[in-house]
């Protein structure tokens, strides 16, 4: 769990912010003075991800707590009830991430969202493309402050190579005027491979042309910034674009993931199975499809309630993920039915593979409300890739029906 240090001498604000952060899934260390903050930083520095700091404290009326946190290498956000341009400039010159005025309840929401954003940023790689070393280093430094993993390139051609060689780049910030390949050409080349919802591209330029932003957007950019820019605007634009990527990712996950078990759903299974089936049809790999149906599952719901049934389904899903290989596909097809596509599984190992899955399900013990639930499963298997995916599923379904008819808790396939 991510740990946040909150320093504020107001017991009320410290309590409210701590409660809000904890309800959002964060662990909080509270301190009411510089002395307490120093103790926390010296004894628990390895736990602390970032700090939220009240600017004015009784034992540090000039914002000394900021210097203390930064001296320990802790990413910091300052909040205060007093705002002035001079104070803002002084605080931001100390390499804090942001400056928040706690003038109404919305500031708490902003702080919580900011912590979420910074935590998420740690998993994102950002690429800065600019032939001017000073400008490139400045933007790279700002992104590092915001916890991104930063990669640099001095022109468009170098940037494309970085994108090809590095996984996980979700953000590209590109200047317009560059040698070898300018910003417009870079973006057009990026869009040949990566869509707007896969990699966000923000154009930047100091040319001041009123039409430049439109040209960037038409070339495939998600956004545009004129140089020089305020660092707050820079961060807000970046956060907005990353938020959109995150929202699209969440929608995709919701569309392809079974809400109850967290494993792929039927739709995702068909999308991911097609290239594996194509390889099998070309003779590049052997393949098998198994339909798994839990026996007498209705009795669990009837005897113990649907909550018990849901827990049992989730347990079976996690068991299948653990027992199947990384190259296999595991999905919930609906109700108490699961499907496993075993890729590159030799025919002589098919029997033992699915028999092992059946045995593991039979060995499963699920504790619920003082009761120990047991399960068994019937499995129908097809290994004939010439039938295509639909044909294999139909054959597996027929074999599953056979397994049920022959007494359940067994594996059947066409010999």
Tab-separated table of C-alpha atoms in Angstrom, residues 24-296:
chain	number	residue	atom	x	y	z
A	24	UNK	CA	-9.006	6.099	-1.389
A	25	UNK	CA	-6.696	3.192	-0.523
A	26	UNK	CA	-3.596	4.987	0.748
A	27	UNK	CA	-1.720	4.551	4.011
A	28	UNK	CA	-1.162	7.853	5.832
A	29	UNK	CA	1.503	8.999	8.284
A	30	UNK	CA	0.448	12.195	10.058
A	31	UNK	CA	2.630	14.882	11.591
A	32	UNK	CA	1.683	18.217	13.177
A	33	UNK	CA	5.093	19.914	13.212
A	34	UNK	CA	8.490	19.992	11.557
A	35	UNK	CA	9.915	18.075	14.502
A	36	UNK	CA	7.430	15.243	14.029
A	37	UNK	CA	7.920	15.299	10.263
A	38	UNK	CA	11.695	15.053	10.708
A	39	UNK	CA	11.279	11.996	12.919
A	40	UNK	CA	9.022	10.323	10.338
A	41	UNK	CA	11.410	11.108	7.481
A	42	UNK	CA	14.434	9.841	9.374
A	43	UNK	CA	12.823	6.623	10.599
A	44	UNK	CA	10.346	5.729	7.824
A	45	UNK	CA	11.748	7.318	4.665
A	46	UNK	CA	11.749	4.037	2.720
A	47	UNK	CA	7.967	3.731	3.184
A	48	UNK	CA	7.045	7.254	2.126
A	49	UNK	CA	6.079	7.764	-1.514
A	50	UNK	CA	5.305	11.490	-1.275
A	51	UNK	CA	4.459	14.266	1.185
A	52	UNK	CA	1.576	16.735	1.457
A	53	UNK	CA	2.896	19.728	3.395
A	54	UNK	CA	1.225	22.660	5.100
A	55	UNK	CA	3.431	25.619	4.258
A	56	UNK	CA	3.231	27.450	7.571
A	57	UNK	CA	3.842	25.513	10.804
A	58	UNK	CA	4.405	26.796	14.366
A	59	UNK	CA	8.028	25.593	14.367
A	60	UNK	CA	8.548	26.520	10.715
A	61	UNK	CA	6.674	29.718	9.799
A	62	UNK	CA	8.681	30.325	6.613
A	63	UNK	CA	7.972	27.054	4.880
A	64	UNK	CA	11.028	25.219	6.264
A	65	UNK	CA	9.135	21.907	6.083
A	66	UNK	CA	9.454	22.025	2.288
A	67	UNK	CA	13.254	22.131	2.459
A	68	UNK	CA	13.174	19.290	4.986
A	69	UNK	CA	11.109	16.987	2.759
A	70	UNK	CA	13.111	17.802	-0.358
A	71	UNK	CA	16.399	17.182	1.489
A	72	UNK	CA	15.167	13.623	2.058
A	73	UNK	CA	14.278	13.234	-1.628
A	74	UNK	CA	10.526	13.067	-1.015
A	75	UNK	CA	8.257	14.304	-3.849
A	76	UNK	CA	6.184	17.049	-2.221
A	77	UNK	CA	2.957	18.983	-2.703
A	78	UNK	CA	2.427	22.176	-0.717
A	79	UNK	CA	-0.976	23.310	0.538
A	80	UNK	CA	-1.812	26.479	2.427
A	81	UNK	CA	-4.693	28.771	3.292
A	82	UNK	CA	-2.773	31.864	2.179
A	83	UNK	CA	-2.087	32.567	-1.486
A	84	UNK	CA	0.097	35.216	-3.086
A	85	UNK	CA	2.111	35.356	-6.281
A	86	UNK	CA	5.319	35.851	-4.319
A	87	UNK	CA	4.634	32.797	-2.148
A	88	UNK	CA	3.729	30.740	-5.220
A	89	UNK	CA	6.956	31.673	-7.017
A	90	UNK	CA	9.050	30.970	-3.919
A	91	UNK	CA	7.452	27.563	-3.373
A	92	UNK	CA	7.643	26.418	-6.986
A	93	UNK	CA	11.301	27.425	-7.159
A	94	UNK	CA	11.978	24.698	-4.584
A	95	UNK	CA	10.992	21.890	-6.972
A	96	UNK	CA	7.725	20.984	-5.342
A	97	UNK	CA	5.210	19.207	-7.532
A	98	UNK	CA	2.271	21.524	-6.979
A	99	UNK	CA	0.885	24.340	-4.854
A	100	UNK	CA	-2.698	23.942	-3.600
A	101	UNK	CA	-4.802	26.508	-1.775
A	102	UNK	CA	-7.031	24.883	0.868
A	103	UNK	CA	-9.846	27.380	0.544
A	104	UNK	CA	-12.797	25.003	0.082
A	105	UNK	CA	-13.644	21.256	0.169
A	106	UNK	CA	-12.756	20.846	-3.520
A	107	UNK	CA	-9.081	21.277	-2.604
A	108	UNK	CA	-9.262	17.949	-0.757
A	109	UNK	CA	-10.632	16.262	-3.856
A	110	UNK	CA	-7.857	17.846	-5.916
A	111	UNK	CA	-5.171	16.636	-3.501
A	112	UNK	CA	-6.551	13.082	-3.495
A	113	UNK	CA	-6.774	13.025	-7.295
A	114	UNK	CA	-3.227	14.374	-7.516
A	115	UNK	CA	-1.884	11.590	-5.291
A	116	UNK	CA	-3.661	9.026	-7.480
A	117	UNK	CA	-2.189	10.632	-10.586
A	118	UNK	CA	1.361	10.610	-9.247
A	119	UNK	CA	1.074	6.986	-8.178
A	120	UNK	CA	-0.198	6.035	-11.650
A	121	UNK	CA	2.508	8.079	-13.380
A	122	UNK	CA	5.205	5.806	-11.955
A	123	UNK	CA	4.140	3.108	-14.421
A	124	UNK	CA	4.176	5.406	-17.475
A	125	UNK	CA	7.068	6.105	-19.796
A	126	UNK	CA	7.117	9.555	-21.413
A	127	UNK	CA	9.204	10.544	-24.426
A	128	UNK	CA	10.475	14.129	-24.825
A	129	UNK	CA	11.494	15.068	-28.387
A	130	UNK	CA	13.314	18.368	-28.901
A	131	UNK	CA	16.592	19.243	-30.619
A	132	UNK	CA	17.213	22.070	-28.119
A	133	UNK	CA	19.010	20.441	-25.205
A	134	UNK	CA	17.980	23.074	-22.657
A	135	UNK	CA	14.279	22.880	-23.536
A	136	UNK	CA	14.373	19.079	-23.619
A	137	UNK	CA	16.080	18.820	-20.243
A	138	UNK	CA	13.641	21.313	-18.715
A	139	UNK	CA	10.579	19.308	-19.799
A	140	UNK	CA	12.250	16.033	-18.825
A	141	UNK	CA	12.948	17.447	-15.368
A	142	UNK	CA	9.303	18.506	-14.945
A	143	UNK	CA	8.047	15.071	-15.988
A	144	UNK	CA	10.489	13.346	-13.628
A	145	UNK	CA	9.153	15.548	-10.842
A	146	UNK	CA	5.700	14.240	-11.740
A	147	UNK	CA	7.051	10.681	-11.365
A	148	UNK	CA	7.084	9.690	-15.051
A	149	UNK	CA	9.818	7.460	-16.427
A	150	UNK	CA	11.401	9.853	-18.924
A	151	UNK	CA	13.123	9.056	-22.215
A	152	UNK	CA	14.686	11.704	-24.475
A	153	UNK	CA	15.230	12.084	-28.222
A	154	UNK	CA	16.736	14.969	-30.186
A	155	UNK	CA	14.739	14.532	-33.414
A	156	UNK	CA	11.798	12.678	-34.928
A	157	UNK	CA	13.817	9.836	-36.391
A	158	UNK	CA	15.466	9.123	-33.054
A	159	UNK	CA	12.057	9.324	-31.361
A	160	UNK	CA	10.570	6.655	-33.639
A	161	UNK	CA	13.480	4.389	-32.775
A	162	UNK	CA	12.880	4.969	-29.061
A	163	UNK	CA	9.204	4.102	-29.506
A	164	UNK	CA	10.068	0.918	-31.379
A	165	UNK	CA	12.673	-0.178	-28.821
A	166	UNK	CA	10.878	0.739	-25.578
A	167	UNK	CA	7.695	-0.786	-24.181
A	168	UNK	CA	5.176	1.264	-22.230
A	169	UNK	CA	5.604	4.731	-23.771
A	170	UNK	CA	2.151	6.313	-23.393
A	171	UNK	CA	3.066	9.990	-23.746
A	172	UNK	CA	5.115	11.853	-26.368
A	173	UNK	CA	5.864	15.590	-26.152
A	174	UNK	CA	7.347	16.855	-29.401
A	175	UNK	CA	8.722	20.171	-30.610
A	176	UNK	CA	7.906	21.304	-34.147
A	177	UNK	CA	11.178	22.666	-35.574
A	178	UNK	CA	13.720	19.806	-35.563
A	179	UNK	CA	16.361	18.543	-37.985
A	180	UNK	CA	16.089	15.145	-39.746
A	181	UNK	CA	12.335	14.876	-39.087
A	182	UNK	CA	10.103	17.677	-37.788
A	183	UNK	CA	7.223	17.357	-35.331
A	184	UNK	CA	4.502	17.039	-37.970
A	185	UNK	CA	6.226	14.168	-39.748
A	186	UNK	CA	6.986	12.469	-36.443
A	187	UNK	CA	3.333	12.528	-35.395
A	188	UNK	CA	2.154	11.245	-38.776
A	189	UNK	CA	4.607	8.345	-38.463
A	190	UNK	CA	3.528	7.637	-34.872
A	191	UNK	CA	-0.101	7.413	-35.974
A	192	UNK	CA	0.761	4.737	-38.525
A	193	UNK	CA	1.319	2.383	-35.583
A	194	UNK	CA	-0.235	3.889	-32.439
A	195	UNK	CA	-3.722	5.388	-32.157
A	196	UNK	CA	-4.627	8.472	-30.090
A	197	UNK	CA	-6.032	6.217	-27.352
A	198	UNK	CA	-2.779	4.246	-27.166
A	199	UNK	CA	-0.159	7.011	-27.148
A	200	UNK	CA	-0.975	10.625	-26.318
A	201	UNK	CA	1.066	13.148	-28.308
A	202	UNK	CA	1.363	16.789	-27.242
A	203	UNK	CA	2.949	19.248	-29.670
A	204	UNK	CA	4.950	22.212	-28.391
A	205	UNK	CA	6.419	25.175	-30.234
A	206	UNK	CA	7.674	28.706	-29.653
A	207	UNK	CA	6.899	29.896	-33.200
A	208	UNK	CA	3.711	31.622	-32.048
A	209	UNK	CA	1.791	30.811	-35.233
A	210	UNK	CA	-1.964	30.855	-34.693
A	211	UNK	CA	-2.413	27.973	-37.128
A	212	UNK	CA	0.297	25.738	-35.691
A	213	UNK	CA	-1.903	24.126	-33.044
A	214	UNK	CA	-4.497	23.219	-35.684
A	215	UNK	CA	-1.786	21.686	-37.873
A	216	UNK	CA	-0.519	19.623	-34.971
A	217	UNK	CA	-3.993	18.315	-34.162
A	218	UNK	CA	-4.710	17.537	-37.827
A	219	UNK	CA	-1.415	15.654	-38.034
A	220	UNK	CA	-2.576	13.384	-35.203
A	221	UNK	CA	-1.600	15.156	-31.984
A	222	UNK	CA	-3.878	14.971	-28.960
A	223	UNK	CA	-2.997	18.455	-27.717
A	224	UNK	CA	-0.740	21.473	-28.208
A	225	UNK	CA	1.165	23.929	-25.981
A	226	UNK	CA	2.828	27.228	-26.877
A	227	UNK	CA	6.268	27.911	-25.431
A	228	UNK	CA	6.929	29.394	-22.973
A	229	UNK	CA	4.246	27.828	-20.799
A	230	UNK	CA	3.362	27.932	-17.122
A	231	UNK	CA	4.375	24.719	-15.411
A	232	UNK	CA	0.842	24.420	-13.974
A	233	UNK	CA	-0.586	24.490	-17.497
A	234	UNK	CA	2.018	21.941	-18.612
A	235	UNK	CA	1.044	19.540	-15.833
A	236	UNK	CA	-2.699	20.112	-16.252
A	237	UNK	CA	-2.555	19.336	-19.981
A	238	UNK	CA	-0.500	16.215	-19.349
A	239	UNK	CA	-2.793	15.035	-16.547
A	240	UNK	CA	-5.839	15.617	-18.752
A	241	UNK	CA	-4.410	13.534	-21.589
A	242	UNK	CA	-3.194	10.712	-19.336
A	243	UNK	CA	-6.605	10.703	-17.621
A	244	UNK	CA	-8.236	10.164	-21.009
A	245	UNK	CA	-5.904	7.255	-21.781
A	246	UNK	CA	-6.668	5.773	-18.374
A	247	UNK	CA	-10.412	6.113	-18.929
A	248	UNK	CA	-10.173	4.413	-22.323
A	249	UNK	CA	-8.121	1.608	-20.764
A	250	UNK	CA	-10.778	1.193	-18.068
A	251	UNK	CA	-13.557	1.028	-20.671
A	252	UNK	CA	-11.617	-1.561	-22.672
A	253	UNK	CA	-11.012	-3.614	-19.539
A	254	UNK	CA	-14.699	-3.432	-18.620
A	255	UNK	CA	-15.634	-4.624	-22.100
A	256	UNK	CA	-13.215	-7.551	-22.123
A	257	UNK	CA	-12.992	-8.621	-18.465
A	258	UNK	CA	-15.509	-10.659	-16.512
A	259	UNK	CA	-16.682	-8.369	-13.725
A	260	UNK	CA	-16.994	-11.125	-11.110
A	261	UNK	CA	-13.806	-13.149	-11.545
A	262	UNK	CA	-11.465	-10.601	-13.121
A	263	UNK	CA	-10.447	-12.969	-15.926
A	264	UNK	CA	-11.148	-12.410	-19.657
A	265	UNK	CA	-14.755	-12.725	-20.763
A	266	UNK	CA	-16.181	-14.494	-23.818
A	267	UNK	CA	-15.656	-11.468	-26.087
A	268	UNK	CA	-12.003	-11.147	-25.096
A	269	UNK	CA	-11.490	-14.886	-25.575
A	270	UNK	CA	-12.640	-14.759	-29.211
A	271	UNK	CA	-10.494	-11.701	-29.977
A	272	UNK	CA	-7.339	-13.207	-28.478
A	273	UNK	CA	-7.933	-16.710	-29.825
A	274	UNK	CA	-8.041	-15.771	-33.518
A	275	UNK	CA	-4.263	-15.317	-34.087
A	276	UNK	CA	-3.553	-18.513	-32.113
A	277	UNK	CA	-6.032	-20.424	-34.269
A	278	UNK	CA	-4.422	-19.000	-37.408
A	279	UNK	CA	-1.012	-20.282	-36.255
A	280	UNK	CA	-2.491	-23.714	-35.516
A	281	UNK	CA	-4.122	-23.911	-38.951
A	282	UNK	CA	-0.793	-23.113	-40.590
A	283	UNK	CA	0.666	-26.077	-38.738
A	284	UNK	CA	2.882	-23.909	-36.556
A	285	UNK	CA	1.422	-25.177	-33.284
A	286	UNK	CA	-0.970	-27.739	-31.874
A	287	UNK	CA	-3.989	-26.473	-30.016
A	288	UNK	CA	-6.765	-27.739	-27.770
A	289	UNK	CA	-9.952	-26.147	-26.471
A	290	UNK	CA	-11.592	-27.275	-23.241
A	291	UNK	CA	-15.042	-26.272	-21.965
A	292	UNK	CA	-15.269	-26.578	-18.177
A	293	UNK	CA	-18.646	-26.670	-16.441
A	294	UNK	CA	-18.957	-26.876	-12.643
A	295	UNK	CA	-21.153	-29.804	-11.567
A	296	UNK	CA	-24.346	-29.215	-9.557
